[in-house]
CSV table of C-alpha atoms in Angstrom, one decimal:
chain,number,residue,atom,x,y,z
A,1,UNK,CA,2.9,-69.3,-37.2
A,2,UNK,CA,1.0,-65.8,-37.1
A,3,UNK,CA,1.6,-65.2,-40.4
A,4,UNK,CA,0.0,-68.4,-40.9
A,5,UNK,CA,-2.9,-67.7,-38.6
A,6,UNK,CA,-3.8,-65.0,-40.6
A,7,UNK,CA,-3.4,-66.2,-43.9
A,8,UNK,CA,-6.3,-69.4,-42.4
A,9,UNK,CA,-8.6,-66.3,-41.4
A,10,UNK,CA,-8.2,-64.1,-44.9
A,11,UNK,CA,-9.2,-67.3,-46.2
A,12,UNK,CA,-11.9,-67.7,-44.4
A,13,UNK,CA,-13.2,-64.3,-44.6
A,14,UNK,CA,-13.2,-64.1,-48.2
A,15,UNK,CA,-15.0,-68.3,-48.0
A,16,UNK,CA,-17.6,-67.0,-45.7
A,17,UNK,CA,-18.0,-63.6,-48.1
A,18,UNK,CA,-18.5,-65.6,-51.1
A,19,UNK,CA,-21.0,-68.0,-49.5
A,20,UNK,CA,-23.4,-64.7,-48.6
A,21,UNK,CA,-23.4,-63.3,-52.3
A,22,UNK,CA,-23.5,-66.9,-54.1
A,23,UNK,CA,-26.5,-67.6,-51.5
A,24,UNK,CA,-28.0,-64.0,-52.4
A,25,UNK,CA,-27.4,-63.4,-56.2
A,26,UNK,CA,-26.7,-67.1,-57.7
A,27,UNK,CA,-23.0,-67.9,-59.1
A,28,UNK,CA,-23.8,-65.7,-62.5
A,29,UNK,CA,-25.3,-63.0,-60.8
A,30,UNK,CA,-22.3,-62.7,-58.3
A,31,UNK,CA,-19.0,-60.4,-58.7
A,32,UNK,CA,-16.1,-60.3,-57.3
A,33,UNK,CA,-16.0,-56.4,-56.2
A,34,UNK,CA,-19.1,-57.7,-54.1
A,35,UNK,CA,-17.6,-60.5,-52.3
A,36,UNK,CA,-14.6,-58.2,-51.9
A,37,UNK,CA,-16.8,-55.8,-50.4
A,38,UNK,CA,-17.8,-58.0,-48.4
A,39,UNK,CA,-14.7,-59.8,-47.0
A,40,UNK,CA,-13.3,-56.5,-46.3
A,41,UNK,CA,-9.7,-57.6,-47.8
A,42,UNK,CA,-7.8,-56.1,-50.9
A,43,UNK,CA,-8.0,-57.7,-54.6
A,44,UNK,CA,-4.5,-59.0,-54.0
A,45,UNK,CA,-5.5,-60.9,-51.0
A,46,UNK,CA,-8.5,-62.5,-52.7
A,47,UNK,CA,-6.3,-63.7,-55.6
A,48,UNK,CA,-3.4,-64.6,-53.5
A,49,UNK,CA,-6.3,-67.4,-52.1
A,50,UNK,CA,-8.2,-68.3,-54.9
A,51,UNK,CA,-7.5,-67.4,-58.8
A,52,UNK,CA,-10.6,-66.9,-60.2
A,53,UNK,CA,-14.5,-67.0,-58.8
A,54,UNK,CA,-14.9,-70.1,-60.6
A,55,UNK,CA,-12.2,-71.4,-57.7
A,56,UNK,CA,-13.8,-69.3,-54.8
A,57,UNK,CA,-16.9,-71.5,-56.0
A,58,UNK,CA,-15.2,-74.9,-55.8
A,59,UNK,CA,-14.0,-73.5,-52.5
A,60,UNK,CA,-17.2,-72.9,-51.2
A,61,UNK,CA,-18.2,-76.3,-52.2
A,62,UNK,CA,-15.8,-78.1,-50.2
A,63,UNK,CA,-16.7,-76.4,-47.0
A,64,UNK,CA,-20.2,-77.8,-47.6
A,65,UNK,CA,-18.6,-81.4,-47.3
A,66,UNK,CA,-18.6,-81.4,-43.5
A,67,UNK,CA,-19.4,-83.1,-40.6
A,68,UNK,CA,-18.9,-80.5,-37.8
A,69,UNK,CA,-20.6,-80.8,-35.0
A,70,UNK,CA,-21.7,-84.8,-35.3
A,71,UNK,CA,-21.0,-86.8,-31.8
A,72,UNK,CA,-19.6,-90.0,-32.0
A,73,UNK,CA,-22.5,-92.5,-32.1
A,74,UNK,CA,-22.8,-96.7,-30.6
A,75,UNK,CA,-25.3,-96.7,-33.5
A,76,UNK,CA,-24.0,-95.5,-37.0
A,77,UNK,CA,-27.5,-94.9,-38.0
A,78,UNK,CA,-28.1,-92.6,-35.4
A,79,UNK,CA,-24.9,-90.6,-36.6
A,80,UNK,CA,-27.0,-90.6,-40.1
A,81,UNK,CA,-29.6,-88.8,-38.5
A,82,UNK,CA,-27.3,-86.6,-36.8
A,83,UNK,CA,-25.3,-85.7,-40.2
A,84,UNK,CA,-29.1,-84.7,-41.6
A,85,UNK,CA,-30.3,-82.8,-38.3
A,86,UNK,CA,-27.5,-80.6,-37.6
A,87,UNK,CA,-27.1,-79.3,-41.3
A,88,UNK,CA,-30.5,-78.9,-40.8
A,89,UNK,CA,-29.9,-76.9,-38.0
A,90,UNK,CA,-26.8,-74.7,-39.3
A,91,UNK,CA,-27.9,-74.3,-42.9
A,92,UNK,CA,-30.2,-71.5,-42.4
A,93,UNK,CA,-27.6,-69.7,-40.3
A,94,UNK,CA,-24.5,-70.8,-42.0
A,95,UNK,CA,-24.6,-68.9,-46.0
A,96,UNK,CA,-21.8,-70.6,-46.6
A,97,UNK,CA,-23.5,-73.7,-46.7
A,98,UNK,CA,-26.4,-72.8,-47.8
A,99,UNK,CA,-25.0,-71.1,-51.0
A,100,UNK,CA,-23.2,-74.3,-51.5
A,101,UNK,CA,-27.1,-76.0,-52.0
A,102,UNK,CA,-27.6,-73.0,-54.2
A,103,UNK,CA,-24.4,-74.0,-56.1
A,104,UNK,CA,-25.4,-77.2,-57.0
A,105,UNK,CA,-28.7,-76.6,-57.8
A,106,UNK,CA,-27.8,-74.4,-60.2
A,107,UNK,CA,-27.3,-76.1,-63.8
A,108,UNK,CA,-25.0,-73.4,-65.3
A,109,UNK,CA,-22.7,-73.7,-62.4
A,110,UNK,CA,-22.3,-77.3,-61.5
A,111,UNK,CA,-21.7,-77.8,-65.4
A,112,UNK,CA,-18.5,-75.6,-64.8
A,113,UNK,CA,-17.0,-76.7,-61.3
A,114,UNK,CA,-19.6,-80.0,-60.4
A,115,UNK,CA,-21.4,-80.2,-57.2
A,116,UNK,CA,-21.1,-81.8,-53.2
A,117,UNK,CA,-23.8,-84.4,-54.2
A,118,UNK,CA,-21.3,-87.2,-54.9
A,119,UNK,CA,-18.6,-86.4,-52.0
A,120,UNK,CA,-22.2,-86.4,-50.1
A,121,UNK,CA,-23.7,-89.7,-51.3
A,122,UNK,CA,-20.5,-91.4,-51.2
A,123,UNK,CA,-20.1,-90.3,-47.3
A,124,UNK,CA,-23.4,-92.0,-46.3
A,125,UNK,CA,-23.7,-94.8,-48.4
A,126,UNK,CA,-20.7,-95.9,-46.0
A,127,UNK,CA,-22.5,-94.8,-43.2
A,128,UNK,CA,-25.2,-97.3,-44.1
A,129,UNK,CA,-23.0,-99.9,-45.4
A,130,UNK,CA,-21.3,-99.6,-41.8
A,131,UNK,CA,-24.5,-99.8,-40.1
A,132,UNK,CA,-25.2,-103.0,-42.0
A,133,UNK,CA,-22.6,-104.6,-40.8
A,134,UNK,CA,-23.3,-103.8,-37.1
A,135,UNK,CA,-27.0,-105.4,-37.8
A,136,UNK,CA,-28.9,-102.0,-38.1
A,137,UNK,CA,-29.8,-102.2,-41.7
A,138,UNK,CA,-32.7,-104.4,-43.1
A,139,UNK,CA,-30.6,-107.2,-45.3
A,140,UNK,CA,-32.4,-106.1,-48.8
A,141,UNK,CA,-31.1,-101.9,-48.4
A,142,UNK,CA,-28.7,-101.2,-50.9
A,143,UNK,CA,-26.0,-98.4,-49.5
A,144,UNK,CA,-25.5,-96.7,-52.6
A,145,UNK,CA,-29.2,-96.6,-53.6
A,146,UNK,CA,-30.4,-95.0,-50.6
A,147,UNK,CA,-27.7,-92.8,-49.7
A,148,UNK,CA,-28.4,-91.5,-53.5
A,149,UNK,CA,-32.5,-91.2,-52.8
A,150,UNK,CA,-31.7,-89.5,-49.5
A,151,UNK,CA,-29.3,-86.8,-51.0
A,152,UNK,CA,-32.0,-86.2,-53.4
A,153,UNK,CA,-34.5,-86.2,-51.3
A,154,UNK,CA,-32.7,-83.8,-48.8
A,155,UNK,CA,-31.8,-81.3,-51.5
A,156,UNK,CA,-35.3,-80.8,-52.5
A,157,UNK,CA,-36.7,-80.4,-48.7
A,158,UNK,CA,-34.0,-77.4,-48.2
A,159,UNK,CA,-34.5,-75.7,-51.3
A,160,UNK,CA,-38.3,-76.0,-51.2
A,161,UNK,CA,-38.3,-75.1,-47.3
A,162,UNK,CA,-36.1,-71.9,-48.5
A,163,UNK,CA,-38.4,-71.4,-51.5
A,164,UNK,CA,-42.0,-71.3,-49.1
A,165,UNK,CA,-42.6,-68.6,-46.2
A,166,UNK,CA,-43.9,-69.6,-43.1
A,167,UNK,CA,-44.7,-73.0,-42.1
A,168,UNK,CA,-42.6,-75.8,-41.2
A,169,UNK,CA,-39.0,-75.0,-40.3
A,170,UNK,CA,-36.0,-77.5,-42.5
A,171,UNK,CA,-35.6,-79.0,-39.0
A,172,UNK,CA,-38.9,-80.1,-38.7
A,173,UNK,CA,-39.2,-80.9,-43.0
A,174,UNK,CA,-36.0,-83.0,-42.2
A,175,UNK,CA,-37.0,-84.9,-39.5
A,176,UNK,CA,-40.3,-85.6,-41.3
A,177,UNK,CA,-38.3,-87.2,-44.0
A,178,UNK,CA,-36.3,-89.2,-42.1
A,179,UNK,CA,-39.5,-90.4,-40.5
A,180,UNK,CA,-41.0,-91.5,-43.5
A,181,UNK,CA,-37.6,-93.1,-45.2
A,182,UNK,CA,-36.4,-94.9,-42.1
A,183,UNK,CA,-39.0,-97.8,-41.3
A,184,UNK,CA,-37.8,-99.0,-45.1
A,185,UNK,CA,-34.0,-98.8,-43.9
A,186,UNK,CA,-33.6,-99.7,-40.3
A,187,UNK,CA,-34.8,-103.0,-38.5
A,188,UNK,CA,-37.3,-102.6,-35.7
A,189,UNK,CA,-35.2,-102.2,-32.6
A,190,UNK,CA,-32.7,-100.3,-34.1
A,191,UNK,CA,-35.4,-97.6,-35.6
A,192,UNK,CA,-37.6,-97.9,-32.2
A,193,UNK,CA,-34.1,-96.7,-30.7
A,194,UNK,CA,-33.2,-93.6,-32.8
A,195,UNK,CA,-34.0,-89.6,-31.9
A,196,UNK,CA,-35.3,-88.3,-34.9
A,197,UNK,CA,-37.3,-85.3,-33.2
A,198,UNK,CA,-36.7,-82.2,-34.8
A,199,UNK,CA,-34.7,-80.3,-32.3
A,200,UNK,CA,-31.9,-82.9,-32.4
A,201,UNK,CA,-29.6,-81.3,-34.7
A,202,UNK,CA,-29.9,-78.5,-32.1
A,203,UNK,CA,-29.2,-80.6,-29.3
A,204,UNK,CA,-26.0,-82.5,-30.7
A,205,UNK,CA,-24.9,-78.5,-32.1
A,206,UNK,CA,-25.1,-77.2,-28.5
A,207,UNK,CA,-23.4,-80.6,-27.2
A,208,UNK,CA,-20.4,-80.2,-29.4
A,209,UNK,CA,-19.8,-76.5,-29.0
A,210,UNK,CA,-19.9,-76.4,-24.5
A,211,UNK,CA,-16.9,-79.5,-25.5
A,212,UNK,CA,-15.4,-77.1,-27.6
A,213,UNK,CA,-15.7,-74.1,-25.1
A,214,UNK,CA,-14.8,-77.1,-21.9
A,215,UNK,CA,-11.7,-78.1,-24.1
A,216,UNK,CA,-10.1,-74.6,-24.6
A,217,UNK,CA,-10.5,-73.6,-21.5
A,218,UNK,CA,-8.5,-76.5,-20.7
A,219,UNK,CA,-6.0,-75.7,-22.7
A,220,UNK,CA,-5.5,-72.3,-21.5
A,221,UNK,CA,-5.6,-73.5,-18.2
């Protein structure tokens, strides 16, 4: 089991290193004596993980696929906005994620290993479909169409909000767009409901880590 344990951590070490020199130099630009540099781990460690940094990019990718941090919601479009707000909130903190944006935008590189987009639009197009069902959608909104726009939509906000100094933070970009794309998606008393303000994601990202911190302490206890 410790052996285990520590094979789980190299992993993500060397994950965590490759998200900060993807997010900093772009797949092309990036080498593998960097990332190893960065990891702090041997060559044979790397490779023992992932074969070549085509793979460490894939790798990457997948981490971006998550939903970490998202309370259990009554209303499925309020998890939506959760999903959006608390990437929001980690992105810019989190390289790994963030170089996974950078991946995908990145023509060269999503021609060799794809992107998240799909695993992304396919995730909240169920979302939506979900919240149809439980009477939260308007009866015209297509799943697919809008997940699509809003993965779109997303991608631009964070790398234009990256791209700009100063003004407003992707938290505050993000809740703006859900602002302007709900009233077209939700009925009335289900949209009049929802906490789009743009300290959510913080809010449900400090929520989830004191149950974190309350359950392993009861573990240990």
């Amino acid at each position: 089991m410790a052996k285990q344990a520590r094979a789980i951590h190299t992993r993500r070490l060397i994950l965590e290193a490759a998200g900060e020199v993807f997010d900093e130099y772009g797949y092309e630009s990036a080498t593998i004596a960097e990332i190893l540099g960065r990891a702090g781990v041997t060559k044979g460690a790397l490779y023992f993980h992932f074969a070549s940094k085509e793979e460490l990019a894939r790798g990457v990718l997948s981490e971006a696929l998550t939903t970490e941090g998202v309370m259990p919601q009554e209303s499925r479009l309020q998890e939506w906005v959760d999903v959006g707000m608390v990437l929001a909130h980690r992105l810019p903190r989190e390289p790994l994620l963030s170089a996974a944006i950078r991946l995908s935008a990145d023509r060269k590189a999503r021609d060799l290993f794809g992107t998240s987009w799909p695993g992304w639009i396919a995730f909240i197009a169920g979302q939506l479909a979900t919240a149809k069902e439980q009477g939260e959608v308007l009866p015209h909104v297509d799943a697919d169409r809008i997940a699509t726009l809003f993965v779109s939509a997303w991608t631009g906000v964070e790398i234009l909000s990256t791209a700009m100094d100063g003004g407003d933070s992707l938290e505050e970009r993000v809740a703006l767009l859900y602002d302007t794309i709900l009233p077209g998606v939700a009925v009335p008393g289900a949209l009049r409901a929802l906490d789009t303000a743009p300290d959510r994601g913080t809010r449900v990202w400090e929520a989830h880590r004191a149950q974190r911190e309350q359950e392993a302490e009861a573990a240990a206890s």
